């Protein structure tokens, strides 16, 4: 489609391929869905690389089928013809007086240009798209941002540029810190980005053209109208994985792609997933706590990464928020408690509960000591000095409590203090917080992508142990990642390891366990498969750390020794929540 086209379909006025010119002259393409009745409506904008013309059902077949099976309300009330991965369904918003603007990001779908994710140019593009939307004759001048993942994380950065007409953002499962939240957990490279670019981005890059999909509705090329050679496609995109490998430490490349939360002042709703370990929830919690916004709310749910956004629960929550800030409706949102938690119980059970802050003020921060005598988690420190050794890239060791005497809720971030030595000049530590039932079976949950995820995880490369004293908290150590400090083999070093926030009400008779490993956690069961993921998922979803260039065995192999007793205390700090 070389020029925009407007038509009325399914009770909506739809403008296809609307041109939006950027300040460098490049023209992005957007689809606009709005009410048929002339008027001025608030708008929800999304900007991302997944191809606005690619149907959810076609691009993400297994995810769609799982949602249809497990969350049928996500599909009701809509023809689902306009469903698109990770953005709102216009058929559920336009009838309520919203305009929906979907922009193909620079270099993706039907927007030409150089494909480079999350950089300053992209942040500027989204800023300009917000302001372009506000100036349209059909817009009230009030613009909101809504969407999942890519369409969420970009909101933190765009909001930090402070577009004058941005009125509210709903960051649904979106990271804020490019380095710590997803690219390099504790300094260790996560291969998700590499596989994501291969599976979800290259496939819809602008210029795939005739080799790619066609829109179910318009028949136009999703990634056209032009078809470029493979060589041209390569030259038109950044080698993101190469850049990640070339930048082990935090620096300008990551900084440009991370949000300055001190400049985020717009009203916000940050929605996290307990099961999103490895990509999004850290950003949602950090964003809620550290954003400068005076009006901000946190919601946390379970289930899959995509479905809750589309369910009746998710849409109702989003509409209450946007109705208040984009339409000025007095619907009680301003009296909504600041935190809304779906408190997790074994068996995929969730109980809605409201709180007033994060972490919860009534948290009883509880220290459990790692004792090598019986590999226990106990209330008392270990006695005599002892050492426990494991293969530095192996299964590691597990410490466990006795069966709990009473039901215990843990909700919030955790932290681990260790004293460690290595036989080489570095070591990667993978920390897994786990729960086992009275029969010894591990309690796992439907994660954002993987159906068998543990309760919580943390990571640290020992040479990245340097802490930021200004940002570190007892329950959330914060590493600078700006100075590599290699180990002297055999020398003992103290380490503080961040464990991402979690929530579980643990029944009496169950045990809490902590595993310290030299590689990613693996669930003892069948791997799961999603059509948009490269590898079968074995407990960590696609968020794994197995790149041989980042973890050469001559440096990360050998032996790791955990030190106990005397001054070398090893403690797990847990957020125990007392009943009200």
XYZ file of C-alpha atoms in Angstrom:
580
model
C 0.000 0.000 0.000
C 1.877 3.047 -1.223
C -0.620 5.574 0.112
C -2.959 5.676 3.053
C -6.481 4.375 2.691
C -9.499 4.990 4.908
C -12.541 2.764 5.287
C -15.310 1.804 7.698
C -15.168 -1.784 8.922
C -16.676 -3.567 11.915
C -18.018 -0.356 13.409
C -14.683 1.475 13.193
C -13.120 4.098 10.957
C -9.757 2.577 9.976
C -6.990 4.581 8.348
C -4.346 2.240 6.941
C -0.668 3.127 6.526
C -0.979 6.724 7.662
C 2.371 8.522 7.129
C 4.073 10.078 10.157
C 7.149 12.084 9.204
C 10.038 12.150 11.669
C 12.363 15.122 12.218
C 15.038 13.510 10.006
C 12.610 13.168 7.095
C 11.946 9.428 7.418
C 8.266 8.443 7.148
C 6.850 5.849 9.541
C 3.570 4.074 8.813
C 0.676 3.723 11.247
C -2.780 2.175 11.302
C -5.406 4.251 13.104
C -8.650 2.778 14.469
C -11.247 5.277 15.709
C -14.983 5.726 16.216
C -17.076 6.319 13.080
C -18.862 9.254 14.686
C -16.827 12.433 14.092
C -15.355 13.832 17.270
C -12.202 14.288 19.293
C -11.114 11.196 21.177
C -8.258 10.288 23.514
C -5.722 8.039 21.822
C -3.636 5.027 22.805
C -0.368 4.757 20.880
C 1.909 1.753 20.405
C 5.244 1.713 18.559
C 7.144 -1.513 17.939
C 8.845 -3.980 15.595
C 6.402 -6.876 15.292
C 4.522 -5.845 12.149
C 1.186 -4.075 12.631
C -0.288 -6.071 9.750
C 0.651 -9.505 11.122
C -2.271 -11.222 12.834
C -1.614 -12.545 16.332
C -2.978 -15.912 15.202
C -0.446 -16.148 12.365
C 2.689 -14.755 13.986
C 2.258 -16.386 17.396
C 0.178 -19.483 16.697
C 0.868 -21.535 19.819
C 0.532 -18.520 22.135
C -2.856 -17.759 20.561
C -3.999 -21.357 20.964
C -2.935 -21.450 24.611
C -4.774 -18.174 25.295
C -7.908 -19.434 23.560
C -7.786 -22.601 25.640
C -6.903 -21.151 29.049
C -8.358 -17.619 28.855
C -11.375 -17.746 26.532
C -12.632 -14.374 27.824
C -9.634 -12.792 26.065
C -11.289 -13.667 22.755
C -14.931 -12.908 23.538
C -16.570 -9.637 22.532
C -14.405 -9.314 19.420
C -14.153 -10.715 15.918
C -10.401 -11.002 16.685
C -9.600 -9.981 13.106
C -7.521 -7.029 14.294
C -5.663 -8.819 17.068
C -1.956 -8.033 17.027
C 0.810 -9.374 19.306
C 1.164 -7.463 22.584
C -1.034 -4.456 21.722
C -4.670 -3.638 22.468
C -7.541 -5.077 20.441
C -9.218 -2.019 18.849
C -12.595 -3.770 18.850
C -12.526 -3.639 22.663
C -11.494 0.035 22.881
C -12.915 1.989 19.938
C -16.566 1.408 21.000
C -15.686 3.054 24.330
C -14.511 6.225 22.617
C -10.776 5.650 22.126
C -8.612 6.032 19.039
C -5.955 3.348 18.641
C -2.711 4.195 16.814
C -0.361 1.353 15.876
C 2.994 2.462 14.503
C 5.507 0.146 12.845
C 8.843 1.143 14.364
C 11.714 2.357 12.211
C 12.982 -0.475 10.006
C 10.132 -2.866 10.877
C 6.903 -3.862 9.161
C 5.875 -1.167 6.705
C 8.177 1.536 8.111
C 11.531 1.867 6.313
C 14.837 2.764 7.942
C 17.638 1.293 9.996
C 16.434 -1.269 12.549
C 18.119 -0.490 15.878
C 16.207 -1.348 19.025
C 15.592 0.840 22.064
C 18.146 3.506 21.133
C 17.839 7.290 21.346
C 16.513 7.529 17.791
C 13.692 5.155 18.605
C 12.851 7.055 21.798
C 12.706 10.253 19.745
C 10.466 8.559 17.168
C 7.935 7.522 19.800
C 8.005 11.020 21.318
C 7.196 12.489 17.876
C 4.446 9.905 17.248
C 2.802 10.922 20.523
C 2.871 14.585 19.565
C 1.706 13.865 15.986
C -1.278 11.951 17.393
C -2.240 14.804 19.722
C -2.336 17.241 16.794
C -4.815 15.219 14.696
C -8.314 16.583 14.215
C -9.848 13.403 15.678
C -7.738 13.495 18.870
C -8.705 15.223 22.113
C -5.054 16.053 22.753
C -4.823 13.414 25.470
C -2.487 10.535 24.552
C -1.733 7.367 26.502
C 0.689 4.509 25.914
C -0.395 0.908 26.415
C 1.008 -2.488 25.475
C 3.066 -5.469 26.600
C 6.824 -6.081 26.638
C 8.483 -4.154 23.786
C 5.435 -1.864 23.703
C 5.781 -1.473 27.476
C 9.511 -1.048 28.020
C 9.601 1.704 25.390
C 7.108 3.637 27.522
C 9.616 4.197 30.330
C 12.092 5.743 27.896
C 9.527 7.760 25.943
C 7.988 9.099 29.146
C 11.447 10.232 30.266
C 11.568 12.512 27.179
C 8.416 14.177 28.616
C 6.202 14.641 25.525
C 3.815 17.530 26.349
C 0.663 15.584 25.368
C 1.501 12.283 27.064
C -1.165 11.958 29.759
C -0.655 8.430 31.167
C 1.221 5.166 30.575
C 0.334 1.534 31.286
C 3.584 -0.435 31.344
C 2.403 -4.046 31.156
C 5.379 -6.360 31.778
C 8.111 -4.047 30.547
C 11.759 -3.829 31.566
C 13.360 -0.457 32.375
C 17.092 -1.218 32.666
C 18.426 -2.768 29.450
C 21.467 -4.255 31.192
C 20.172 -5.554 34.525
C 16.621 -6.487 33.552
C 17.329 -8.567 30.473
C 20.580 -8.306 28.530
C 23.047 -9.317 31.261
C 21.678 -10.802 34.459
C 24.231 -10.076 37.132
C 26.696 -9.447 34.318
C 26.031 -12.788 32.552
C 24.874 -12.518 28.928
C 21.342 -13.828 28.355
C 20.933 -15.388 24.897
C 17.254 -14.449 24.715
C 18.048 -11.263 22.785
C 19.980 -13.133 20.113
C 17.208 -15.670 19.553
C 14.491 -13.010 19.835
C 16.021 -11.012 17.003
C 16.251 -14.146 14.864
C 12.719 -15.397 15.557
C 10.567 -12.312 16.104
C 12.297 -9.351 14.460
C 14.248 -10.394 11.360
C 11.078 -12.156 10.214
C 9.163 -8.847 10.111
C 11.952 -6.458 9.160
C 10.961 -3.876 6.571
C 12.046 -5.183 3.187
C 11.263 -8.855 3.798
C 8.404 -7.940 1.486
C 7.330 -10.745 -0.851
C 9.127 -13.330 1.281
C 6.968 -12.454 4.283
C 3.340 -12.515 5.339
C 0.387 -10.625 3.908
C -2.243 -8.866 5.996
C -5.356 -10.993 6.507
C -7.475 -7.853 6.131
C -5.895 -5.678 3.446
C -3.909 -8.285 1.551
C -0.904 -5.971 1.628
C 2.619 -7.126 2.441
C 3.218 -6.955 6.193
C 6.888 -6.065 5.621
C 6.602 -4.127 2.373
C 5.856 -2.620 0.032
C 9.444 -3.105 -1.139
C 11.384 -6.372 -1.138
C 15.077 -6.041 -0.349
C 17.932 -8.515 -0.786
C 19.303 -10.431 2.189
C 22.435 -8.272 2.022
C 20.363 -5.092 2.160
C 18.407 -6.423 5.141
C 21.621 -7.181 7.030
C 22.991 -3.702 6.304
C 19.693 -2.179 7.476
C 19.835 -3.611 11.009
C 22.122 -3.452 14.005
C 23.931 -6.615 15.089
C 22.399 -6.413 18.531
C 23.914 -9.642 19.851
C 27.351 -8.610 18.619
C 26.964 -5.313 20.467
C 25.969 -7.133 23.662
C 28.978 -9.460 23.506
C 31.274 -6.516 22.785
C 29.944 -4.645 25.830
C 30.261 -6.848 28.901
C 30.231 -3.903 31.294
C 27.542 -1.281 31.707
C 28.348 1.740 29.555
C 26.966 4.136 26.920
C 25.404 1.392 24.772
C 23.206 0.110 27.613
C 22.675 3.537 29.146
C 21.152 4.852 25.911
C 18.720 1.926 25.938
C 17.680 2.295 29.582
C 15.137 4.644 31.132
C 16.026 7.628 33.294
C 13.279 6.975 35.823
C 13.967 10.283 37.574
C 12.470 11.985 34.507
C 9.315 9.853 34.358
C 6.668 12.144 35.850
C 3.492 11.092 34.017
C 0.744 9.101 35.817
C 1.576 5.409 35.457
C 0.279 1.905 36.020
C 3.074 -0.673 36.173
C 1.820 -4.263 35.732
C 4.253 -7.076 36.584
C 4.107 -10.861 36.294
C 5.398 -12.974 39.196
C 6.446 -15.583 36.646
C 8.402 -13.237 34.401
C 11.787 -14.044 35.954
C 14.483 -13.228 33.415
C 13.022 -10.233 31.583
C 10.256 -7.954 32.798
C 9.224 -7.932 36.453
C 12.379 -6.310 37.811
C 11.729 -3.292 35.583
C 8.113 -3.088 36.656
C 9.014 -3.073 40.359
C 12.002 -0.738 39.968
C 9.983 1.528 37.686
C 7.144 1.791 40.177
C 9.458 2.496 43.114
C 11.923 4.837 41.402
C 9.833 6.771 38.852
C 9.381 10.416 39.814
C 5.640 10.274 39.099
C 3.430 11.497 41.921
C 0.537 9.354 40.671
C 1.674 5.782 40.242
C 0.237 2.326 40.802
C 1.595 -1.222 40.791
C -0.333 -4.327 39.760
C 1.070 -7.866 39.867
C -0.462 -10.973 38.334
C 0.433 -14.529 37.363
C -0.217 -16.597 34.287
C 1.258 -16.271 30.830
C 3.106 -13.227 29.526
C 0.455 -12.320 26.975
C -3.025 -13.464 28.080
C -3.768 -11.398 31.246
C -3.478 -8.173 29.241
C -6.381 -9.256 26.982
C -8.633 -10.817 29.628
C -11.658 -9.099 31.140
C -9.585 -8.527 34.290
C -6.774 -6.831 32.370
C -8.924 -4.731 30.041
C -11.176 -3.543 32.877
C -8.155 -2.469 34.926
C -6.572 -0.636 31.970
C -9.834 1.135 31.089
C -10.407 2.348 34.644
C -6.911 3.826 34.631
C -7.142 5.465 31.201
C -10.762 6.590 31.640
C -9.595 8.572 34.652
C -6.490 10.152 33.144
C -7.447 10.456 29.457
C -11.177 11.172 29.789
C -11.269 12.815 33.212
C -13.927 10.407 34.493
C -14.401 10.348 38.263
C -14.455 6.562 38.559
C -12.630 6.253 41.873
C -9.258 5.465 40.341
C -7.627 8.268 42.317
C -8.728 6.383 45.459
C -7.421 3.041 44.162
C -4.846 1.547 46.582
C -1.349 2.032 45.192
C -0.610 -1.690 44.979
C -2.852 -4.486 43.691
C -1.436 -7.984 44.150
C -2.716 -11.314 42.928
C -1.216 -13.280 45.807
C 0.061 -16.651 44.619
C -0.734 -20.034 46.195
C 0.323 -23.514 45.054
C -1.820 -24.960 42.272
C -1.952 -21.770 40.195
C -4.319 -20.122 42.655
C -4.326 -16.343 43.091
C -6.124 -14.185 45.654
C -6.588 -10.467 44.966
C -5.287 -8.187 47.712
C -4.641 -4.457 47.926
C -1.623 -2.880 49.593
C -0.330 0.670 49.960
C 3.377 0.442 49.101
C 6.187 -1.731 47.721
C 7.937 -3.508 49.334
C 5.201 -3.997 51.918
C 5.796 -1.905 55.039
C 4.813 -4.756 57.343
C 7.417 -7.138 55.860
C 9.340 -9.122 58.472
C 12.751 -9.319 56.846
C 13.868 -12.772 57.931
C 17.414 -14.125 57.770
C 17.935 -17.813 57.112
C 21.491 -19.059 57.477
C 23.055 -21.555 55.102
C 24.506 -24.391 57.185
C 26.614 -27.045 55.440
C 25.893 -29.452 58.301
C 22.973 -31.274 56.727
C 22.717 -28.652 53.951
C 20.153 -26.745 55.964
C 18.551 -23.305 56.010
C 18.382 -22.469 59.713
C 17.764 -19.632 62.140
C 21.293 -19.864 63.579
C 24.618 -19.230 61.814
C 26.867 -22.152 60.937
C 29.389 -23.075 63.641
C 32.880 -24.222 62.723
C 34.471 -23.019 59.497
C 33.698 -25.324 56.603
C 33.811 -25.335 52.827
C 31.354 -26.791 50.306
C 32.667 -27.216 46.785
C 30.857 -27.791 43.495
C 31.640 -27.854 39.779
C 31.676 -24.246 38.612
C 29.445 -24.975 35.592
C 27.490 -27.800 37.226
C 24.298 -28.595 39.139
C 25.520 -26.980 42.342
C 24.207 -27.515 45.858
C 20.867 -27.106 47.633
C 20.070 -25.953 51.175
C 16.628 -26.523 52.681
C 14.491 -25.659 55.690
C 12.762 -28.382 57.676
C 9.011 -28.643 56.945
C 7.366 -25.330 57.858
C 5.407 -25.429 61.103
C 2.855 -22.895 59.871
C 1.645 -21.325 56.653
C 4.180 -18.706 55.534
C 3.829 -15.955 52.951
C 6.873 -14.545 51.187
C 6.145 -11.499 49.031
C 8.860 -9.146 47.829
C 12.528 -9.132 46.838
C 15.123 -11.405 48.459
C 18.901 -11.199 48.791
C 21.738 -13.646 49.361
C 25.092 -13.010 51.077
C 27.874 -15.498 50.348
C 31.615 -15.876 50.742
C 33.055 -17.589 47.704
C 36.373 -18.671 46.219
C 37.066 -20.049 42.763
C 39.781 -22.175 41.232
C 39.801 -19.750 38.283
C 39.669 -15.964 37.923
C 35.880 -15.752 37.708
C 32.644 -17.595 38.506
C 28.997 -17.291 37.503
C 26.489 -17.980 40.265
C 22.900 -18.938 39.488
C 20.666 -18.724 42.555
C 17.250 -20.395 42.619
C 14.652 -19.941 45.367
C 12.493 -23.080 45.469
C 9.622 -24.702 47.373
C 8.937 -28.430 47.834
C 5.727 -30.112 48.985
C 5.614 -32.750 51.757
C 6.230 -35.505 49.181
C 9.406 -33.813 47.991
C 7.928 -32.606 44.698
C 8.966 -29.118 43.625
C 6.243 -26.464 43.405
C 6.553 -24.744 40.027
C 4.328 -22.264 38.241
C 3.174 -21.130 34.849
C 5.767 -18.505 34.136
C 5.432 -15.695 31.641
C 6.550 -18.097 28.896
C 7.634 -21.368 30.532
C 4.947 -23.490 32.256
C 7.385 -24.864 34.855
C 9.207 -21.973 36.531
C 10.691 -21.913 40.047
C 9.651 -19.360 42.652
C 12.469 -16.854 42.102
C 15.931 -16.482 40.632
C 19.074 -14.371 40.923
C 22.394 -14.218 39.104
C 25.868 -12.771 39.627
C 29.206 -12.928 37.853
C 31.716 -12.769 40.697
C 33.961 -10.271 38.901
C 30.920 -7.920 38.816
C 30.509 -7.941 42.614
C 31.109 -4.181 43.060
C 28.091 -2.545 44.692
C 26.582 0.895 44.222
C 26.317 2.195 47.810
C 23.785 4.873 46.860
C 21.297 2.455 45.319
C 21.924 -0.770 47.266
C 19.380 -1.767 49.891
C 19.591 -4.694 52.335
C 16.914 -6.530 50.362
C 18.047 -5.380 46.896
C 21.805 -5.139 46.324
C 22.566 -2.973 43.285
C 25.707 -3.702 41.274
C 27.438 -1.010 39.218
C 28.712 -3.371 36.476
C 31.186 -0.632 35.570
C 34.406 -2.244 36.789
C 35.542 -5.826 36.261
C 37.307 -7.221 39.334
C 38.825 -10.632 38.438
C 39.306 -13.168 41.197
C 42.596 -14.478 42.497
C 42.153 -18.274 42.500
C 41.673 -19.571 46.024
C 41.013 -16.149 47.553
C 37.689 -15.692 49.351
C 35.391 -12.842 48.275
C 32.086 -11.632 49.762
C 29.200 -11.534 47.280
C 25.750 -9.930 47.522
C 23.252 -11.423 45.078
C 19.929 -9.862 44.129
C 16.984 -12.285 43.903
C 14.086 -10.898 41.919
C 10.735 -10.240 43.672
C 8.340 -13.105 44.108
C 5.172 -14.082 45.945
C 3.940 -17.349 47.406
C 1.805 -18.438 50.334
C 3.584 -21.629 51.388
C 1.453 -24.182 53.263
C 2.564 -25.766 56.533
C 4.576 -28.913 55.922
C 6.257 -27.540 52.780
C 9.983 -26.689 52.650
C 11.809 -23.614 51.333
C 15.033 -24.398 49.485
C 17.880 -22.465 47.937
C 20.006 -23.879 45.124
C 23.338 -22.325 44.131
C 24.342 -23.543 40.678
C 26.902 -22.991 37.974
C 24.344 -22.985 35.167
C 20.680 -22.286 34.494
C 17.956 -24.028 36.469
C 16.293 -26.965 34.722
C 12.898 -28.390 35.599
C 12.863 -32.157 36.082
C 10.165 -32.812 33.513
C 9.175 -32.400 29.898
C 10.344 -29.275 28.065
C 7.741 -26.899 26.602
C 7.632 -25.381 23.119
C 6.317 -22.072 21.739
C 6.306 -21.374 18.002
C 7.983 -17.989 18.452
C 10.822 -19.350 20.623
C 13.925 -21.000 19.179
C 14.633 -23.605 21.879
C 12.480 -25.929 24.015
C 11.959 -24.372 27.450
C 13.232 -26.297 30.471
C 12.287 -24.084 33.427
C 13.844 -20.705 32.621
C 11.917 -20.143 29.413
C 14.144 -18.512 26.780
C 16.121 -16.601 29.417
C 19.230 -18.769 29.496
C 22.957 -18.105 29.715
C 24.822 -20.636 27.612
C 26.890 -18.616 25.164
C 30.418 -20.106 25.005
C 31.935 -16.751 24.055
C 30.534 -15.159 27.211
C 31.237 -18.188 29.446
C 34.436 -19.884 28.220
C 35.077 -23.050 30.299
C 38.710 -22.151 30.949
C 37.471 -19.156 32.970
C 34.077 -20.297 34.251
C 34.837 -23.996 34.683
C 36.847 -25.488 37.528
C 35.529 -25.444 41.073
C 33.625 -22.960 43.240
C 33.912 -23.172 47.013
C 31.303 -21.732 49.380
C 32.771 -20.706 52.728
C 30.923 -21.053 56.047
C 31.441 -20.422 59.740
C 33.153 -17.766 61.797
C 33.059 -14.370 60.093
C 32.076 -15.966 56.811
C 28.335 -15.920 57.234
C 26.040 -17.041 54.456
C 22.507 -15.676 54.758
C 19.316 -15.613 52.735
C 17.094 -12.598 53.459
C 13.427 -13.391 52.846
C 10.380 -11.044 52.817
C 8.012 -12.806 55.227
C 4.570 -11.180 55.364
C 2.594 -11.537 58.617
C -1.174 -11.909 58.420
C -3.125 -8.694 58.830
